[in-house]
Structure formats: C-alpha cells, structure tokens
C-alpha cells in the first residue's frame, strides 16, 4: 500500500513537471496554429497583417479570432456560439457574427464579449422556470440571436448603434450590461 501511494505520488509529480515544462501558449494561438494550413500560404513580407476581431465567450472561456477578410466557417462559429449548458450546437444565422464584428469595427475595438448565442429549448425553459427574463420562443433557441457587449463601450451607446442596423429585434439590458440583437422581426424592448 505504501509503495502504491509512493508510485502514485511520483506519477503526479512527473505529470506536474511535464505541465510546468510545457511552453505557455494562449489558447487562441494554438487554435490559429492548428488551422493555419487551411488558410494557405502566409502573406508576403511587407503585407499589412489582417485585422482580427477577437470574440470571447464568457461562459465557455473560448476565444474566436475573426479575420474580417477571411471569415471563419459556419462550423467554427456554430461551435463558438453553442449552448454552454447542454453543449449543443446549432446552425447559427451568419449575419450575427457580421453584426458583432461591425459593432467592434465601428467602435474601434478588437474585442467582443459574447454573453449568449444559441440556447437549447431545454435550457431556455429552465431559465424561464427560474424566473429569468427569457422569451418562451426566444430567437436564441432558433440560432438567430446574440447577446453581447464591447469592453469600453457603454451599453447605451451600443444599443443606439444596434437599433440603427435594422437587423431585427434589439433589446437593452442595462443592469446586466449587454445588448441583444436578433434577425427576427424589427422590435425593441428593455430588460434588466
Ligand atoms: Zn438575447
């Protein structure tokens, strides 16, 4: 028994050492390196680097770097905006990524915080039962809505901007500090 626990201790120690020795690499860099072959040859020397918008999902801690000249595939976006509660992925309306990236560009930011994308009907129902401000047939459950915020931009300013886009529904949540945009009918509301 003593020997076994010693062996386990040694194993744990060696695992810890291996982790400590691994060079640190931010997750988004690893992801970008991983898909570099798909994007073809690197740009020629002297070429201006692509402008990237970094999307952050506050529930999954995932980052998605979006090159505005070479938008990520639907699959990557769908995975990024998945329901964090059930881990389910759905086909997201592609206009949403365009909208949040346009917001970042217009506010001269390269970061967007995503508060909510796809919401599985099961999760949506659970939120409703808990008394959260969630519509019964929410556009989130159809993959047609995104809740987001841009660091350094007030919710009011982002809300004004969102209304001007005439994409669909726009909601402002002043206490929670985010703006909802969807591709459903044009309508406006205020939440908490
Ligand atoms: Zn929403």
CSV table of C-alpha atoms and ligand atoms in Angstrom, one decimal:
chain,number,residue,atom,x,y,z
A,1,UNK,CA,0.0,0.0,0.0
A,2,UNK,CA,2.8,2.4,0.9
A,3,UNK,CA,4.6,1.6,-2.3
A,4,UNK,CA,1.5,2.1,-4.3
A,5,UNK,CA,0.9,5.6,-2.9
A,6,UNK,CA,4.5,6.5,-3.4
A,7,UNK,CA,4.2,5.4,-7.0
A,8,UNK,CA,1.1,7.5,-7.4
A,9,UNK,CA,2.9,10.5,-5.8
A,10,UNK,CA,5.7,10.1,-8.2
A,11,UNK,CA,3.3,9.9,-11.1
A,12,UNK,CA,1.5,13.0,-10.0
A,13,UNK,CA,4.8,14.8,-9.6
A,14,UNK,CA,6.0,13.8,-13.0
A,15,UNK,CA,2.7,15.0,-14.6
A,16,UNK,CA,3.0,18.3,-12.8
A,17,UNK,CA,6.6,18.7,-14.0
A,18,UNK,CA,5.6,17.9,-17.6
A,19,UNK,CA,2.8,20.6,-17.4
A,20,UNK,CA,5.2,23.1,-15.9
A,21,UNK,CA,7.8,22.5,-18.6
A,22,UNK,CA,5.4,22.9,-21.5
A,23,UNK,CA,5.9,26.3,-23.1
A,24,UNK,CA,2.9,28.5,-22.4
A,25,UNK,CA,0.8,29.3,-25.4
A,26,UNK,CA,-2.5,31.1,-25.3
A,27,UNK,CA,-5.4,29.0,-26.5
A,28,UNK,CA,-6.4,31.2,-29.4
A,29,UNK,CA,-2.8,31.0,-30.8
A,30,UNK,CA,-2.9,27.2,-30.5
A,31,UNK,CA,-6.2,27.2,-32.4
A,32,UNK,CA,-4.9,29.5,-35.0
A,33,UNK,CA,-1.8,27.5,-35.5
A,34,UNK,CA,-3.9,24.4,-35.8
A,35,UNK,CA,-5.9,25.7,-38.7
A,36,UNK,CA,-3.0,27.6,-40.4
A,37,UNK,CA,-2.9,25.0,-43.2
A,38,UNK,CA,-6.5,25.7,-44.2
A,39,UNK,CA,-5.7,29.3,-44.7
A,40,UNK,CA,-2.9,28.6,-47.2
A,41,UNK,CA,0.4,30.3,-47.5
A,42,UNK,CA,1.4,33.1,-45.1
A,43,UNK,CA,1.2,36.6,-46.5
A,44,UNK,CA,4.1,38.0,-48.4
A,45,UNK,CA,6.7,40.1,-46.4
A,46,UNK,CA,5.6,43.7,-46.1
A,47,UNK,CA,1.9,42.8,-46.3
A,48,UNK,CA,-0.2,44.5,-43.7
A,49,UNK,CA,-1.5,41.9,-41.2
A,50,UNK,CA,-5.2,41.1,-41.3
A,51,UNK,CA,-7.4,43.0,-38.8
A,52,UNK,CA,-8.6,40.5,-36.3
A,53,UNK,CA,-11.7,40.8,-34.1
A,54,UNK,CA,-11.3,38.6,-31.0
A,55,UNK,CA,-14.6,37.2,-29.8
A,56,UNK,CA,-14.7,35.9,-26.3
A,57,UNK,CA,-17.5,33.7,-24.9
A,58,UNK,CA,-17.8,34.4,-21.2
A,59,UNK,CA,-19.5,31.1,-20.5
A,60,UNK,CA,-17.0,28.7,-22.2
A,61,UNK,CA,-14.0,31.0,-22.0
A,62,UNK,CA,-13.4,30.2,-25.7
A,63,UNK,CA,-11.8,32.8,-28.0
A,64,UNK,CA,-12.5,33.0,-31.7
A,65,UNK,CA,-10.2,35.3,-33.7
A,66,UNK,CA,-12.2,36.5,-36.8
A,67,UNK,CA,-10.2,37.7,-39.8
A,68,UNK,CA,-12.6,40.2,-41.5
A,69,UNK,CA,-11.1,39.4,-44.9
A,70,UNK,CA,-11.4,35.6,-44.4
A,71,UNK,CA,-14.4,34.9,-42.1
A,72,UNK,CA,-14.4,31.6,-40.2
A,73,UNK,CA,-16.5,28.8,-41.5
A,74,UNK,CA,-20.1,28.3,-40.2
A,75,UNK,CA,-19.0,25.3,-38.2
A,76,UNK,CA,-16.4,27.3,-36.2
A,77,UNK,CA,-19.0,30.0,-35.5
A,78,UNK,CA,-21.7,27.5,-34.6
A,79,UNK,CA,-19.3,25.8,-32.1
A,80,UNK,CA,-18.3,29.1,-30.6
A,81,UNK,CA,-21.9,30.2,-30.1
A,82,UNK,CA,-23.0,26.8,-28.8
A,83,UNK,CA,-25.4,26.4,-25.8
A,84,UNK,CA,-22.9,26.3,-22.9
A,85,UNK,CA,-25.4,24.5,-20.7
A,86,UNK,CA,-26.2,21.5,-22.9
A,87,UNK,CA,-23.1,21.9,-25.1
A,88,UNK,CA,-25.5,21.6,-28.1
A,89,UNK,CA,-24.5,23.2,-31.4
A,90,UNK,CA,-27.0,24.6,-33.9
A,91,UNK,CA,-26.8,26.3,-37.3
A,92,UNK,CA,-26.3,30.0,-36.3
A,93,UNK,CA,-27.6,32.8,-38.5
A,94,UNK,CA,-24.4,34.0,-40.2
A,95,UNK,CA,-25.5,37.7,-40.1
A,96,UNK,CA,-24.9,37.7,-36.3
A,97,UNK,CA,-21.1,37.4,-36.5
A,98,UNK,CA,-21.1,40.1,-39.2
A,99,UNK,CA,-23.1,42.4,-36.9
A,100,UNK,CA,-21.0,42.0,-33.8
A,101,UNK,CA,-17.8,42.4,-35.8
A,102,UNK,CA,-19.3,45.5,-37.5
A,103,UNK,CA,-20.0,46.9,-34.0
A,104,UNK,CA,-16.4,46.2,-32.9
A,105,UNK,CA,-15.1,47.9,-36.0
A,106,UNK,CA,-17.3,50.9,-35.7
A,107,UNK,CA,-16.3,51.4,-32.0
A,108,UNK,CA,-12.6,50.8,-33.0
A,109,UNK,CA,-12.4,47.8,-30.7
A,110,UNK,CA,-10.9,44.4,-31.5
A,111,UNK,CA,-12.7,42.6,-28.7
A,112,UNK,CA,-16.3,41.5,-28.4
A,113,UNK,CA,-17.7,39.7,-25.3
A,114,UNK,CA,-20.5,37.2,-26.2
A,115,UNK,CA,-22.9,36.8,-23.3
A,116,UNK,CA,-25.3,34.4,-25.1
A,117,UNK,CA,-25.7,32.7,-28.5
A,118,UNK,CA,-27.6,29.5,-29.1
A,119,UNK,CA,-29.9,28.5,-26.3
A,120,UNK,CA,-31.3,25.0,-26.4
A,121,UNK,CA,-35.0,24.9,-25.8
A,122,UNK,CA,-34.4,22.8,-22.7
A,123,UNK,CA,-32.1,25.4,-21.3
A,124,UNK,CA,-34.4,28.2,-22.3
A,125,UNK,CA,-37.3,26.5,-20.5
A,126,UNK,CA,-35.1,26.0,-17.4
A,127,UNK,CA,-34.2,29.7,-17.3
A,128,UNK,CA,-37.9,30.6,-17.6
A,129,UNK,CA,-38.9,28.3,-14.8
A,130,UNK,CA,-36.2,30.0,-12.6
A,131,UNK,CA,-37.8,33.4,-13.4
A,132,UNK,CA,-35.2,34.7,-15.7
A,133,UNK,CA,-36.2,37.3,-18.3
A,134,UNK,CA,-36.3,34.9,-21.3
A,135,UNK,CA,-39.0,34.7,-24.0
A,136,UNK,CA,-40.8,31.5,-24.4
A,137,UNK,CA,-40.0,31.0,-28.1
A,138,UNK,CA,-36.7,33.1,-27.9
A,139,UNK,CA,-34.8,33.8,-31.1
A,140,UNK,CA,-31.8,32.3,-29.2
A,141,UNK,CA,-33.5,28.9,-29.4
A,142,UNK,CA,-33.5,29.2,-33.2
A,143,UNK,CA,-29.9,30.3,-33.5
A,144,UNK,CA,-31.0,33.7,-34.6
A,145,UNK,CA,-29.8,35.9,-31.6
A,146,UNK,CA,-26.7,37.0,-29.8
A,147,UNK,CA,-26.3,39.0,-26.6
A,148,UNK,CA,-23.0,40.9,-26.5
A,149,UNK,CA,-21.0,43.8,-25.2
A,150,UNK,CA,-17.9,45.6,-26.2
A,151,UNK,CA,-15.4,46.5,-23.5
A,152,UNK,CA,-15.0,50.2,-23.1
A,153,UNK,CA,-18.3,51.0,-24.8
A,154,UNK,CA,-21.4,51.8,-22.8
A,155,UNK,CA,-24.5,49.7,-23.1
A,156,UNK,CA,-26.5,52.8,-24.2
A,157,UNK,CA,-24.1,53.6,-27.0
A,158,UNK,CA,-24.0,50.0,-28.2
A,159,UNK,CA,-27.8,49.9,-28.1
A,160,UNK,CA,-28.1,53.1,-30.2
A,161,UNK,CA,-25.8,51.5,-32.7
A,162,UNK,CA,-27.7,48.2,-32.8
A,163,UNK,CA,-31.0,49.9,-33.4
A,164,UNK,CA,-29.5,51.8,-36.4
A,165,UNK,CA,-28.6,48.4,-38.1
A,166,UNK,CA,-32.2,47.4,-38.6
A,167,UNK,CA,-31.2,43.8,-38.5
A,168,UNK,CA,-34.2,42.7,-36.4
A,169,UNK,CA,-35.0,42.7,-32.7
A,170,UNK,CA,-32.9,44.8,-30.3
A,171,UNK,CA,-33.0,44.6,-26.6
A,172,UNK,CA,-31.1,46.6,-24.0
A,173,UNK,CA,-30.2,45.1,-20.6
A,174,UNK,CA,-28.8,48.0,-18.6
A,175,UNK,CA,-28.2,46.2,-15.3
A,176,UNK,CA,-26.7,43.1,-16.9
A,177,UNK,CA,-24.8,45.4,-19.3
A,178,UNK,CA,-25.4,43.8,-22.7
A,179,UNK,CA,-27.3,44.3,-25.9
A,180,UNK,CA,-29.4,41.6,-27.6
A,181,UNK,CA,-29.6,41.5,-31.4
A,182,UNK,CA,-31.6,39.0,-33.5
A,183,UNK,CA,-32.7,38.5,-37.1
A,184,UNK,CA,-36.4,38.2,-36.2
A,185,UNK,CA,-38.9,41.0,-36.9
A,186,UNK,CA,-37.8,44.5,-36.1
A,187,UNK,CA,-38.9,45.3,-32.5
A,188,UNK,CA,-37.3,47.0,-29.4
A,189,UNK,CA,-37.5,46.3,-25.7
A,190,UNK,CA,-35.8,47.0,-22.4
A,191,UNK,CA,-34.8,44.3,-19.9
A,192,UNK,CA,-32.9,44.4,-16.6
B,1,LIG,ZN1,-30.8,37.8,-26.0
